[in-house]
Short mmCIF file of C-alpha atoms in Angstrom, two decimals:
data_model
loop_
_atom_site.label_atom_id
_atom_site.label_comp_id
_atom_site.label_asym_id
_atom_site.label_seq_id
_atom_site.Cartn_x
_atom_site.Cartn_y
_atom_site.Cartn_z
CA UNK A 1 13.06 42.94 96.97
CA UNK A 2 11.86 45.83 98.63
CA UNK A 3 10.22 45.43 102.15
CA UNK A 4 6.48 44.99 101.96
CA UNK A 5 3.67 46.31 104.32
CA UNK A 6 0.46 44.48 104.86
CA UNK A 7 -2.22 46.97 104.45
CA UNK A 8 -5.80 46.38 105.56
CA UNK A 9 -8.42 48.71 104.45
CA UNK A 10 -12.14 49.27 103.78
CA UNK A 11 -13.98 49.04 100.57
CA UNK A 12 -17.33 49.15 99.24
CA UNK A 13 -18.79 45.98 97.95
CA UNK A 14 -21.17 47.72 95.61
CA UNK A 15 -23.11 51.19 95.65
CA UNK A 16 -25.01 52.16 98.55
CA UNK A 17 -28.32 53.47 97.74
CA UNK A 18 -30.48 53.49 100.94
CA UNK A 19 -29.77 52.84 104.57
CA UNK A 20 -26.18 51.79 105.00
CA UNK A 21 -25.32 48.44 106.55
CA UNK A 22 -22.16 46.73 107.57
CA UNK A 23 -22.59 44.15 104.98
CA UNK A 24 -22.13 46.87 102.18
CA UNK A 25 -18.18 46.71 103.21
CA UNK A 26 -15.40 44.74 102.79
CA UNK A 27 -12.25 44.47 104.62
CA UNK A 28 -9.43 43.93 101.98
CA UNK A 29 -5.68 43.12 102.22
CA UNK A 30 -2.89 44.61 100.00
CA UNK A 31 0.71 44.80 99.99
CA UNK A 32 2.50 47.93 99.72
CA UNK A 33 6.39 48.19 99.04
CA UNK A 34 8.06 50.52 101.83
CA UNK A 35 10.00 52.30 99.03
CA UNK A 36 8.14 55.70 97.99
CA UNK A 37 8.38 56.65 94.49
CA UNK A 38 9.07 60.41 93.44
CA UNK A 39 6.23 62.52 94.67
CA UNK A 40 4.77 59.87 96.59
CA UNK A 41 4.47 59.61 100.53
CA UNK A 42 3.70 56.47 102.39
CA UNK A 43 1.60 57.05 105.41
CA UNK A 44 0.58 54.98 108.53
CA UNK A 45 -2.77 55.88 109.48
CA UNK A 46 -3.15 56.90 113.31
CA UNK A 47 -6.82 58.02 113.27
CA UNK A 48 -9.47 58.95 110.66
CA UNK A 49 -12.85 61.19 110.61
CA UNK A 50 -16.06 59.05 109.72
CA UNK A 51 -18.60 61.41 108.42
CA UNK A 52 -22.16 61.12 107.09
CA UNK A 53 -21.41 63.04 103.44
CA UNK A 54 -19.54 59.78 102.56
CA UNK A 55 -22.81 58.20 102.04
CA UNK A 56 -23.49 60.39 99.20
CA UNK A 57 -20.08 59.38 97.40
CA UNK A 58 -21.38 55.73 97.75
CA UNK A 59 -24.41 55.97 95.76
CA UNK A 60 -24.53 55.12 92.03
CA UNK A 61 -25.68 58.80 91.21
CA UNK A 62 -25.71 61.75 93.46
CA UNK A 63 -25.87 65.51 92.48
CA UNK A 64 -22.93 66.43 95.04
CA UNK A 65 -20.60 63.79 93.15
CA UNK A 66 -19.84 66.38 90.36
CA UNK A 67 -19.79 69.44 92.67
CA UNK A 68 -16.33 69.17 94.36
CA UNK A 69 -13.40 66.74 94.22
CA UNK A 70 -13.61 65.59 97.87
CA UNK A 71 -17.20 64.41 97.15
CA UNK A 72 -16.61 62.25 94.24
CA UNK A 73 -17.83 59.05 93.85
CA UNK A 74 -16.21 55.93 95.44
CA UNK A 75 -15.79 53.05 93.09
CA UNK A 76 -16.62 49.58 94.51
CA UNK A 77 -13.63 47.77 95.54
CA UNK A 78 -11.19 50.66 96.07
CA UNK A 79 -10.06 52.26 99.42
CA UNK A 80 -12.41 54.85 100.94
CA UNK A 81 -10.47 58.15 101.46
CA UNK A 82 -11.25 60.65 104.21
CA UNK A 83 -9.35 62.98 106.54
CA UNK A 84 -7.10 61.90 108.77
CA UNK A 85 -3.67 61.92 111.13
CA UNK A 86 -0.73 59.92 110.13
CA UNK A 87 2.81 59.27 110.63
CA UNK A 88 5.41 59.24 107.46
CA UNK A 89 6.87 55.69 106.91
CA UNK A 90 8.57 56.69 103.56
CA UNK A 91 8.76 59.84 101.43
CA UNK A 92 9.65 60.61 97.90
CA UNK A 93 8.91 64.21 98.64
CA UNK A 94 11.73 66.58 99.90
CA UNK A 95 9.24 68.46 102.28
CA UNK A 96 8.34 65.23 104.16
CA UNK A 97 10.42 63.21 106.34
CA UNK A 98 10.31 59.77 107.67
CA UNK A 99 8.33 59.61 111.26
CA UNK A 100 6.81 63.13 110.71
CA UNK A 101 3.24 63.80 111.77
CA UNK A 102 0.89 64.54 108.86
CA UNK A 103 -2.63 65.26 108.10
CA UNK A 104 -4.62 65.24 104.99
CA UNK A 105 -6.55 62.80 102.80
CA UNK A 106 -5.76 59.13 104.09
CA UNK A 107 -8.00 56.32 103.55
CA UNK A 108 -10.01 53.87 105.92
CA UNK A 109 -7.26 51.65 106.17
CA UNK A 110 -3.86 51.16 107.81
CA UNK A 111 -1.59 52.67 105.33
CA UNK A 112 -1.96 55.25 102.45
CA UNK A 113 0.16 56.05 99.45
CA UNK A 114 -0.35 59.79 99.22
CA UNK A 115 0.41 60.99 95.68
CA UNK A 116 1.64 64.42 94.61
CA UNK A 117 -1.16 66.93 94.59
CA UNK A 118 -3.43 65.15 97.06
CA UNK A 119 -4.06 67.10 100.41
CA UNK A 120 -1.28 66.29 102.82
CA UNK A 121 0.21 68.67 105.40
CA UNK A 122 2.72 68.52 108.48
CA UNK A 123 0.77 68.46 111.75
CA UNK A 124 1.70 70.41 114.78
CA UNK A 125 -0.34 68.76 117.46
CA UNK A 126 -0.22 71.91 119.70
CA UNK A 127 -0.06 69.56 122.80
CA UNK A 128 -3.48 68.42 122.09
CA UNK A 129 -4.62 64.98 121.41
CA UNK A 130 -4.19 63.59 117.72
CA UNK A 131 -7.93 62.86 117.05
CA UNK A 132 -8.69 66.50 117.91
CA UNK A 133 -7.26 67.28 114.68
CA UNK A 134 -9.88 65.48 112.73
CA UNK A 135 -12.68 66.66 115.03
CA UNK A 136 -12.99 70.24 116.43
CA UNK A 137 -9.72 71.39 114.77
CA UNK A 138 -10.41 69.54 111.45
CA UNK A 139 -13.11 70.14 108.72
CA UNK A 140 -15.96 69.53 111.20
CA UNK A 141 -14.67 72.61 113.31
CA UNK A 142 -13.99 74.51 110.14
CA UNK A 143 -17.45 73.88 109.04
CA UNK A 144 -18.74 75.01 112.45
CA UNK A 145 -16.63 78.00 112.73
CA UNK A 146 -16.98 79.18 109.00
CA UNK A 147 -20.63 78.40 108.83
CA UNK A 148 -21.58 80.25 112.04
CA UNK A 149 -19.54 83.28 111.72
CA UNK A 150 -19.13 83.82 108.10
CA UNK A 151 -22.38 82.30 106.71
CA UNK A 152 -24.79 83.08 109.62
CA UNK A 153 -23.15 86.66 110.43
CA UNK A 154 -24.28 86.66 114.06
CA UNK A 155 -25.12 89.63 116.16
CA UNK A 156 -24.71 89.53 120.02
CA UNK A 157 -28.10 88.66 121.61
CA UNK A 158 -29.69 87.03 118.50
CA UNK A 159 -31.58 83.56 118.97
CA UNK A 160 -29.73 80.55 117.27
CA UNK A 161 -31.19 77.05 116.65
CA UNK A 162 -28.93 74.16 116.10
CA UNK A 163 -30.22 70.78 114.72
CA UNK A 164 -28.23 67.46 115.38
CA UNK A 165 -26.87 69.73 118.17
CA UNK A 166 -24.72 66.86 119.84
CA UNK A 167 -23.17 65.95 116.65
CA UNK A 168 -19.54 66.84 115.41
CA UNK A 169 -20.52 70.09 113.96
CA UNK A 170 -23.51 71.19 116.00
CA UNK A 171 -22.01 70.74 118.98
CA UNK A 172 -19.30 73.35 118.19
CA UNK A 173 -21.62 75.60 116.54
CA UNK A 174 -23.46 75.72 119.80
CA UNK A 175 -20.51 76.50 121.71
CA UNK A 176 -19.23 79.04 119.49
CA UNK A 177 -22.71 80.88 119.60
CA UNK A 178 -22.83 80.89 123.27
CA UNK A 179 -19.16 82.22 123.56
CA UNK A 180 -20.10 84.86 121.31
CA UNK A 181 -23.11 85.93 123.23
CA UNK A 182 -26.34 84.41 121.67
CA UNK A 183 -29.28 82.70 122.98
CA UNK A 184 -28.90 79.00 121.73
CA UNK A 185 -31.45 75.97 121.43
CA UNK A 186 -30.49 72.85 120.03
CA UNK A 187 -32.21 69.90 119.07
CA UNK A 188 -31.17 65.98 119.32
CA UNK A 189 -32.76 62.59 119.44
CA UNK A 190 -32.41 61.36 123.07
CA UNK A 191 -33.02 62.65 126.44
CA UNK A 192 -29.45 61.90 127.22
CA UNK A 193 -28.34 64.02 124.44
CA UNK A 194 -30.61 66.84 125.49
CA UNK A 195 -29.30 66.74 129.22
CA UNK A 196 -25.62 66.88 127.79
CA UNK A 197 -26.53 69.88 125.58
CA UNK A 198 -27.78 71.82 128.54
CA UNK A 199 -25.66 70.51 131.23
CA UNK A 200 -22.41 70.16 129.56
CA UNK A 201 -22.29 72.39 126.46
CA UNK A 202 -24.12 75.37 128.05
CA UNK A 203 -26.98 75.43 125.61
CA UNK A 204 -29.94 77.63 127.13
CA UNK A 205 -32.40 75.15 126.16
CA UNK A 206 -32.94 71.87 124.14
CA UNK A 207 -35.49 69.35 123.16
CA UNK A 208 -35.78 65.84 121.87
CA UNK A 209 -37.03 65.99 118.54
CA UNK A 210 -38.51 62.52 118.26
CA UNK A 211 -40.68 63.40 121.16
CA UNK A 212 -42.40 66.04 119.21
CA UNK A 213 -45.42 65.42 116.94
CA UNK A 214 -45.47 69.02 115.60
CA UNK A 215 -41.98 70.51 115.00
CA UNK A 216 -43.42 74.02 114.06
CA UNK A 217 -45.18 74.20 117.53
CA UNK A 218 -41.94 72.86 119.23
CA UNK A 219 -39.82 75.55 117.80
CA UNK A 220 -42.54 78.32 118.42
CA UNK A 221 -42.43 77.19 122.12
CA UNK A 222 -38.69 77.38 122.42
CA UNK A 223 -38.55 80.54 120.27
CA UNK A 224 -41.70 82.51 121.15
CA UNK A 225 -39.61 85.57 119.68
CA UNK A 226 -38.76 83.94 116.64
CA UNK A 227 -35.22 82.35 115.36
CA UNK A 228 -32.79 84.78 113.89
CA UNK A 229 -30.15 82.00 112.83
CA UNK A 230 -30.76 78.29 111.96
CA UNK A 231 -27.72 76.07 111.66
CA UNK A 232 -29.16 73.15 109.42
CA UNK A 233 -27.51 69.99 109.75
CA UNK A 234 -30.57 67.66 109.08
CA UNK A 235 -32.79 69.41 106.11
CA UNK A 236 -36.40 67.53 105.95
CA UNK A 237 -39.08 68.72 108.01
CA UNK A 238 -36.90 70.39 110.73
CA UNK A 239 -35.98 72.86 107.93
CA UNK A 240 -39.39 73.56 107.12
CA UNK A 241 -40.34 74.17 110.83
CA UNK A 242 -37.40 76.43 111.43
CA UNK A 243 -38.19 78.51 108.19
CA UNK A 244 -42.02 78.88 109.75
CA UNK A 245 -40.44 80.44 112.69
CA UNK A 246 -37.75 82.41 111.35
CA UNK A 247 -37.75 86.36 111.97
CA UNK A 248 -37.54 89.04 109.33
CA UNK A 249 -33.87 88.90 107.81
CA UNK A 250 -33.13 85.59 109.23
CA UNK A 251 -30.28 83.38 108.13
CA UNK A 252 -30.28 79.72 107.57
CA UNK A 253 -26.88 77.86 107.14
CA UNK A 254 -27.42 74.66 105.44
CA UNK A 255 -24.60 72.38 106.34
CA UNK A 256 -26.01 69.10 105.93
CA UNK A 257 -29.28 67.18 105.37
CA UNK A 258 -28.72 63.69 106.92
CA UNK A 259 -32.40 63.17 107.11
CA UNK A 260 -32.52 63.02 103.31
CA UNK A 261 -29.14 61.12 102.62
CA UNK A 262 -30.78 57.66 102.84
CA UNK A 263 -33.91 58.35 101.03
CA UNK A 264 -36.13 57.34 103.81
CA UNK A 265 -37.24 60.73 105.02
CA UNK A 266 -39.40 63.50 103.39
CA UNK A 267 -37.57 66.04 101.64
CA UNK A 268 -38.02 69.72 102.63
CA UNK A 269 -40.64 71.74 100.76
CA UNK A 270 -40.07 75.29 101.85
CA UNK A 271 -42.84 77.93 102.39
CA UNK A 272 -41.24 80.47 99.84
CA UNK A 273 -43.60 83.16 100.85
CA UNK A 274 -41.89 83.06 104.40
CA UNK A 275 -38.52 83.09 102.61
CA UNK A 276 -39.82 86.11 100.16
CA UNK A 277 -41.67 88.21 102.65
CA UNK A 278 -39.33 87.86 105.70
CA UNK A 279 -36.29 88.12 103.45
CA UNK A 280 -34.61 85.08 104.76
CA UNK A 281 -31.34 84.15 103.79
CA UNK A 282 -30.73 80.29 103.00
CA UNK A 283 -27.23 79.68 102.02
CA UNK A 284 -25.52 76.38 101.67
CA UNK A 285 -21.89 76.04 102.31
CA UNK A 286 -18.83 73.82 102.51
CA UNK A 287 -16.06 73.88 105.12
CA UNK A 288 -13.54 74.21 102.08
CA UNK A 289 -15.25 77.76 101.39
CA UNK A 290 -13.67 79.06 104.59
CA UNK A 291 -10.26 78.41 104.20
CA UNK A 292 -9.48 81.87 104.36
CA UNK A 293 -10.39 82.09 108.15
CA UNK A 294 -8.55 78.69 108.85
CA UNK A 295 -5.66 80.58 110.93
CA UNK A 296 -8.22 82.35 113.14
CA UNK A 297 -10.34 79.16 113.59
CA UNK A 298 -7.29 77.27 114.69
CA UNK A 299 -5.93 79.73 117.11
CA UNK A 300 -9.33 80.59 118.70
CA UNK A 301 -10.47 77.04 118.93
CA UNK A 302 -7.14 75.84 120.40
CA UNK A 303 -7.50 78.66 122.80
CA UNK A 304 -11.03 77.81 124.04
CA UNK A 305 -10.05 74.24 124.30
CA UNK A 306 -7.06 74.85 126.71
CA UNK A 307 -9.00 77.34 128.55
CA UNK A 308 -11.54 75.01 129.45
CA UNK A 309 -14.32 77.20 127.58
CA UNK A 310 -15.09 74.60 124.87
CA UNK A 311 -15.87 70.81 125.38
CA UNK A 312 -14.63 68.20 123.06
CA UNK A 313 -17.18 65.78 122.12
CA UNK A 314 -15.84 62.35 120.29
CA UNK A 315 -17.13 58.95 120.10
CA UNK A 316 -14.01 56.82 119.40
CA UNK A 317 -13.79 53.24 117.85
CA UNK A 318 -10.59 51.31 117.43
CA UNK A 319 -9.26 49.42 114.28
CA UNK A 320 -10.08 48.83 110.93
CA UNK A 321 -12.68 46.26 111.52
CA UNK A 322 -14.45 48.80 113.57
CA UNK A 323 -14.90 51.38 110.60
CA UNK A 324 -18.08 50.00 108.91
CA UNK A 325 -19.92 49.87 112.18
CA UNK A 326 -18.74 53.42 113.32
CA UNK A 327 -20.16 54.70 109.67
CA UNK A 328 -23.48 52.85 109.79
CA UNK A 329 -23.66 53.95 113.58
CA UNK A 330 -23.98 57.68 112.35
CA UNK A 331 -27.38 56.98 110.59
CA UNK A 332 -28.84 55.29 113.91
CA UNK A 333 -27.63 58.45 116.00
CA UNK A 334 -24.98 56.27 117.68
CA UNK A 335 -22.20 58.98 118.02
CA UNK A 336 -22.05 61.77 120.44
CA UNK A 337 -19.81 64.37 118.88
CA UNK A 338 -17.32 63.48 116.23
CA UNK A 339 -16.95 59.99 115.25
CA UNK A 340 -13.47 58.94 115.06
CA UNK A 341 -11.71 55.81 114.45
CA UNK A 342 -8.28 55.07 116.06
CA UNK A 343 -6.19 52.93 113.65
CA UNK A 344 -2.91 52.81 115.42
CA UNK A 345 -1.28 54.65 118.59
CA UNK A 346 2.26 55.16 117.32
#
């Protein structure tokens, strides 16, 4: 009989159609044979990404589920897949060897059987911590880089507003914008995060949106000459307020809408006369849209990090059992930067 691995993984108990709680998840156990069949690679998980968009995959119905494969619905009882770094335990594919580091679609668990056709690549750590590769050098980083440079089409000296600016994407967007030569203001949900944006990340200014009773007035105060670029991670009332303060030919890159994911917040209702008469471009996008700039993104971001020009923000928890709490914490604003779970150190 082939050697067996004991695999603990996170699964949904049932669909989540509101605010997630830790009780929505199960920690399940299965056995995996340490003998990869042809086309399969058995990977031991080292660290995984935890992202807000996963909530839309957990709903009984959500329009995003039919849009692209990685947003497909997650059936209750099955392992939840995500972007992660791991080490090959056994391989049924010639291009992967035992003990090699890999990166791709793994599960919220200790091991993953990666079938042929599923995203998996060899990983060169480039001398950087492994968890950086699911954060600033992963899809969060690509979303920030591609969204800012390709969607926003910035010009030096322009005014840039970033919401959820201390999060996994926003914290990088703001730094890219500053390095490029823009004026940058960010919003966050606590005074400590506001201080971090200004003192550590180099934002020109920042504010706590929870202290503001009128977001349109708050943005007018911070952008008396208007907003040229808004990088949106939240949707809702913040998007409305930004549109009201945009300059002519302003650009809005819609990366996420976390305020609308749980159904508790008011959905954005844009003032279309502003969009029309100011000729504002509002464009949604996915990180996968910008794979063509992936080499430039990796080389420039790694260079910035190594040179000390870019700060890496990560909130790290440890072990499979911590994953549900880490995920739920995203919707309370517990994280600073990228939420990562380390499953194993070797």
